[in-house]
Coordinates of C-alpha atoms in Angstrom, one line a residue:
X28 CA -12.0 -21.0 14.7
X29 CA -10.3 -19.2 12.3
X30 CA -6.4 -18.5 12.0
X31 CA -6.3 -14.5 12.6
X32 CA -3.3 -13.5 10.1
X33 CA -2.2 -10.6 12.5
X34 CA -0.2 -8.2 10.6
X35 CA 2.2 -7.5 13.7
X36 CA 4.0 -10.5 12.7
X37 CA 4.3 -9.3 8.8
X38 CA 6.1 -6.2 10.0
X39 CA 8.4 -8.3 12.3
X40 CA 9.9 -10.3 9.6
X41 CA 9.7 -7.1 7.5
X42 CA 11.8 -5.3 10.0
X43 CA 14.3 -7.7 10.8
X44 CA 15.1 -8.4 6.6
X45 CA 15.4 -4.5 5.7
X46 CA 17.3 -3.7 9.5
X47 CA 19.8 -6.4 7.5
X48 CA 19.8 -4.7 4.1
X49 CA 20.2 -1.5 5.3
X50 CA 23.5 -2.3 7.3
X51 CA 24.8 -3.9 4.9
X52 CA 24.0 -0.9 2.1
X53 CA 25.3 1.1 4.7
X54 CA 28.6 -0.7 4.8
X55 CA 29.1 0.2 0.7
X56 CA 28.2 3.4 1.6
X57 CA 24.6 3.4 0.8
X58 CA 22.5 5.4 3.8
X59 CA 18.3 4.6 2.1
X60 CA 17.0 8.1 2.8
X61 CA 12.9 8.7 2.3
X62 CA 12.2 11.8 1.6
X63 CA 8.7 13.5 2.7
X64 CA 7.2 16.2 0.6
X65 CA 4.0 17.2 2.6
X66 CA 1.7 20.2 1.6
X67 CA 0.2 22.1 4.9
X68 CA -0.6 20.1 8.7
X69 CA -3.6 17.9 8.0
X70 CA -3.9 15.5 10.5
X71 CA -4.0 12.7 8.8
X72 CA -1.2 13.2 7.0
X73 CA 1.0 14.4 10.6
X74 CA -0.3 11.4 11.7
X75 CA 0.7 9.0 9.0
X76 CA 4.0 11.2 8.5
X77 CA 5.2 9.7 12.6
X78 CA 4.0 6.3 11.5
X79 CA 6.4 6.2 8.6
X80 CA 9.1 8.5 10.7
X81 CA 9.4 5.8 13.4
X82 CA 9.2 2.6 10.8
X83 CA 12.0 4.2 9.1
X84 CA 14.4 4.8 12.0
X85 CA 13.7 1.8 13.7
X86 CA 15.5 -0.3 10.6
X87 CA 18.3 2.5 10.3
X88 CA 16.4 4.2 7.1
X89 CA 16.9 8.3 7.5
X90 CA 13.9 10.9 6.6
X91 CA 13.6 14.0 5.3
X92 CA 10.9 15.8 5.6
X93 CA 10.4 18.9 3.1
X94 CA 6.9 20.8 4.5
X95 CA 5.7 23.6 1.6
X96 CA 3.0 25.9 2.4
X97 CA -0.6 24.5 1.3
X98 CA -1.4 28.0 -1.2
X99 CA 2.2 26.7 -3.0
X100 CA 1.9 27.1 -6.6
X101 CA 1.8 24.1 -9.2
X102 CA 5.2 25.9 -9.8
X103 CA 7.0 25.7 -7.2
X104 CA 5.8 22.0 -6.1
X105 CA 7.1 20.9 -9.5
X106 CA 10.2 22.3 -8.6
X107 CA 10.0 21.3 -5.2
X108 CA 10.0 17.8 -6.7
X109 CA 12.6 18.3 -10.1
X110 CA 15.1 19.0 -7.0
X111 CA 14.3 15.7 -5.0
X112 CA 14.7 13.7 -8.1
X113 CA 18.4 15.4 -8.9
X114 CA 19.1 14.6 -5.1
X115 CA 21.3 11.5 -4.9
X116 CA 20.8 11.0 -1.8
X117 CA 17.9 10.8 -1.7
X118 CA 16.0 6.7 -2.9
X119 CA 12.2 6.8 -2.1
X120 CA 9.8 9.6 -2.0
X121 CA 6.8 10.0 -0.3
X122 CA 4.5 13.3 -1.3
X123 CA 0.8 13.0 0.6
X124 CA -2.2 13.4 -1.1
X125 CA -5.1 14.3 -2.1
X126 CA -2.9 17.5 -3.0
X127 CA -4.6 20.8 -2.2
X128 CA -7.5 22.1 -4.0
X129 CA -6.6 24.3 -6.4
X130 CA -4.0 21.6 -7.3
X131 CA -5.9 18.7 -8.0
X132 CA -6.6 19.9 -11.8
X133 CA -3.1 18.9 -11.8
X134 CA -2.7 16.4 -9.7
X135 CA -1.5 13.8 -12.2
X136 CA 0.9 15.7 -14.3
X137 CA 2.5 16.9 -10.8
X138 CA 2.9 13.3 -9.6
X139 CA 4.4 12.6 -12.4
X140 CA 7.2 14.9 -12.5
X141 CA 8.9 12.5 -10.0
X142 CA 11.3 10.1 -10.4
X143 CA 10.2 6.4 -10.8
X144 CA 12.6 5.2 -9.5
X145 CA 11.8 7.0 -6.9
X146 CA 8.5 6.6 -6.5
X147 CA 8.0 4.0 -3.8
X148 CA 4.0 5.0 -3.3
X149 CA 3.5 3.8 -6.8
X150 CA 2.0 7.1 -7.5
X151 CA 3.2 7.8 -11.5
X152 CA 2.1 5.7 -14.6
X153 CA 5.4 4.7 -14.8
X154 CA 4.9 2.7 -11.9
X155 CA 1.8 0.9 -12.7
X156 CA 3.4 0.3 -16.7
X157 CA 5.7 -1.4 -14.3
X158 CA 3.5 -3.2 -12.0
X159 CA 1.1 -4.5 -15.4
X160 CA 4.7 -5.6 -16.9
X161 CA 5.7 -6.9 -14.0
X162 CA 9.2 -4.9 -14.4
X163 CA 11.2 -2.9 -12.1
X164 CA 9.8 0.1 -12.9
X165 CA 8.9 2.4 -9.6
X166 CA 6.9 0.4 -7.4
X167 CA 3.2 -1.0 -6.5
X168 CA 1.0 0.7 -4.1
X169 CA 1.4 0.1 -0.9
X170 CA -1.7 -1.3 0.1
X171 CA -2.2 -3.9 -2.2
X172 CA 1.7 -5.0 -1.9
X173 CA 0.9 -5.6 1.8
X174 CA -1.8 -7.6 1.0
X175 CA 0.8 -9.6 -1.1
X176 CA 3.4 -9.4 1.4
X177 CA 0.7 -11.4 3.9
X178 CA 0.2 -13.9 1.9
X179 CA 3.6 -14.6 2.0
X180 CA 4.1 -14.5 4.9
X181 CA 2.1 -17.4 6.3
X182 CA 3.4 -19.4 3.3
X183 CA -0.1 -19.1 1.0
X184 CA 0.8 -20.4 -2.6
X185 CA -1.6 -18.1 -5.1
X186 CA -0.5 -20.1 -7.7
X187 CA -4.0 -21.2 -9.9
X188 CA -6.3 -20.1 -6.5
X189 CA -9.7 -18.5 -7.5
X190 CA -9.1 -15.6 -5.4
X191 CA -12.4 -12.7 -6.0
X192 CA -11.2 -9.2 -5.0
X193 CA -14.1 -6.3 -4.1
X194 CA -13.7 -3.1 -5.6
X195 CA -11.3 -2.7 -8.1
X196 CA -10.1 1.3 -6.8
X197 CA -6.8 2.5 -9.0
X198 CA -4.6 2.3 -5.5
X199 CA -6.3 -1.1 -4.4
X200 CA -8.6 -3.5 -6.0
X201 CA -7.4 -3.5 -9.3
X202 CA -3.7 -2.9 -8.5
X203 CA -3.9 -6.0 -6.4
X204 CA -5.3 -7.7 -9.3
X205 CA -2.7 -7.1 -11.0
X206 CA 0.0 -8.2 -8.0
X207 CA -2.4 -11.4 -7.9
X208 CA -2.2 -12.0 -11.3
X209 CA 1.7 -11.8 -12.4
X210 CA 1.8 -14.7 -9.5
X211 CA -0.4 -16.7 -11.7
X212 CA -4.0 -16.3 -9.7
X213 CA -7.3 -16.6 -11.0
X214 CA -8.6 -12.9 -10.1
X215 CA -12.3 -12.4 -10.3
X216 CA -12.8 -8.6 -9.7
X217 CA -16.2 -7.3 -8.4
X218 CA -17.6 -3.5 -8.3
X219 CA -20.2 -2.0 -7.4
X220 CA -22.4 -2.6 -10.8
X221 CA -20.9 -6.8 -10.8
X222 CA -24.3 -9.3 -10.4
X223 CA -23.9 -12.3 -8.2
X224 CA -21.3 -11.3 -5.7
X225 CA -22.1 -13.4 -2.8
X226 CA -22.2 -16.2 -5.0
X227 CA -19.2 -14.8 -6.7
X228 CA -17.0 -14.6 -3.6
X229 CA -18.9 -18.0 -1.6
X230 CA -17.1 -19.8 -4.4
X231 CA -13.5 -18.6 -4.5
X232 CA -10.7 -19.6 -2.2
X233 CA -9.3 -16.3 -0.9
X234 CA -12.1 -13.3 -0.8
X235 CA -10.5 -9.3 -0.7
X236 CA -11.9 -6.8 0.6
X237 CA -11.6 -3.4 -0.9
X238 CA -14.5 -1.6 -1.4
X239 CA -14.0 0.3 2.0
X240 CA -18.1 -0.2 3.2
X241 CA -18.3 -1.0 7.1
X242 CA -19.8 -4.5 7.0
X243 CA -20.1 -5.6 3.3
X244 CA -18.3 -8.7 3.8
X245 CA -21.5 -10.7 5.6
X246 CA -21.6 -14.4 6.2
X247 CA -23.5 -14.7 2.9
X248 CA -20.0 -14.0 1.0
X249 CA -18.0 -17.0 2.4
X250 CA -17.3 -20.5 3.0
X251 CA -15.7 -22.9 4.7
X252 CA -11.9 -23.2 4.2
X253 CA -11.8 -20.0 2.5
X254 CA -9.2 -17.4 3.4
X255 CA -10.1 -13.1 3.8
X256 CA -8.0 -10.6 3.4
X257 CA -9.8 -7.3 4.8
X258 CA -8.3 -4.7 3.7
X259 CA -11.2 -2.0 4.7
X260 CA -10.9 0.7 7.4
X261 CA -13.9 1.8 7.5
X262 CA -15.0 4.5 11.0
X263 CA -17.8 2.0 12.8
X264 CA -19.8 4.1 15.3
X265 CA -21.3 0.4 17.2
X266 CA -17.5 0.1 18.7
X267 CA -16.3 3.7 18.3
X268 CA -13.6 2.7 16.3
X269 CA -12.3 1.0 13.1
X270 CA -14.0 -2.0 11.4
X271 CA -12.8 -3.1 8.2
X272 CA -15.2 -4.1 5.4
X273 CA -15.9 -7.8 6.6
X274 CA -18.8 -8.5 9.1
X275 CA -16.2 -9.8 11.4
X276 CA -18.2 -11.8 14.1
X277 CA -19.8 -13.4 11.1
X278 CA -17.2 -13.8 8.9
X279 CA -14.8 -15.7 11.6
X280 CA -16.3 -18.8 12.9
X281 CA -17.1 -19.9 9.3
X282 CA -13.3 -19.5 7.7
X283 CA -10.1 -21.0 7.9
X284 CA -7.9 -17.3 7.8
X285 CA -9.2 -14.1 7.8
X286 CA -7.1 -10.6 8.6
X287 CA -8.8 -8.6 11.7
X288 CA -8.8 -5.3 11.3
X289 CA -7.4 -2.9 13.2
X290 CA -4.3 -5.6 13.4
X291 CA -3.7 -6.2 9.6
X292 CA -3.4 -5.2 6.5
X293 CA -3.1 -2.0 7.4
X294 CA -0.5 -2.3 10.0
X295 CA 1.9 -3.6 7.3
X296 CA 1.1 -0.7 5.0
X297 CA 3.3 1.6 6.0
X298 CA 5.9 -1.4 6.4
X299 CA 6.3 -1.5 2.6
X300 CA 6.3 2.1 2.4
X301 CA 10.2 1.7 3.9
X302 CA 11.0 -1.6 2.1
X303 CA 10.4 -0.3 -0.9
X304 CA 12.7 2.6 0.3
X305 CA 15.3 -0.3 1.2
X306 CA 15.0 -1.8 -2.3
X307 CA 15.0 1.4 -4.3
X308 CA 18.9 2.2 -2.8
X309 CA 20.0 -1.1 -3.2
X310 CA 18.7 -0.7 -6.9
X311 CA 21.6 2.4 -6.7
X312 CA 24.1 -0.4 -7.4
X313 CA 22.8 -2.1 -9.7

């Protein structure tokens, strides 16, 4: 039976560290503050906002919410972002995306108006540059950061290890590859056009599946002794709930360690967002 790498254990440790850091920052006159910019009332945005607010307040991070009309103009949204950039009391910004349809063509430009020092969700080009150069310019996206945090928490040193990432999205697969290579892992990124994915995955020491396809990774993809990190969150009609990319019942008896879905990477992701806010606040003192 594989050991479950549980997100709740990782978040508990993160929360403990963050609470101590926030308390220390407040003694120095800095109250770490997250600003949430939301356009409209999308149910998924409201759900994430509720969770992020709860996590922030649990460790003493303040939350400021800016709710804008869904039909806001590009110019008005940019003006709001520039006001937030100029507000020294705000350390991190979460702006919900995708933006409304009429702003989609300008989404990259709009995102890049955000000061990368406050870009705790990794949406600016300078955050990406910092990640690739392994320098503190902004922050990497939260989900791949959660993958690394889980590995760290459970004492899994990736130095020199062969890692197969399935999925090459710019928000999970590719950033995860960069973050792991920055830690001296040997990374093979597979995608929809890759050949022999099963063979490549079965040879790896660690598999990170971030393809967003229900049950994609089965028994044929894995080998004894492997560690499997399942980033996928897919609706599973069979259980009327969420499941990952990994066919858990088939894979779990074979591998050494595995993250469940739900209860794994997703649990850690919003906690990473808050940890980025705390780090951004610490950087203001440097």
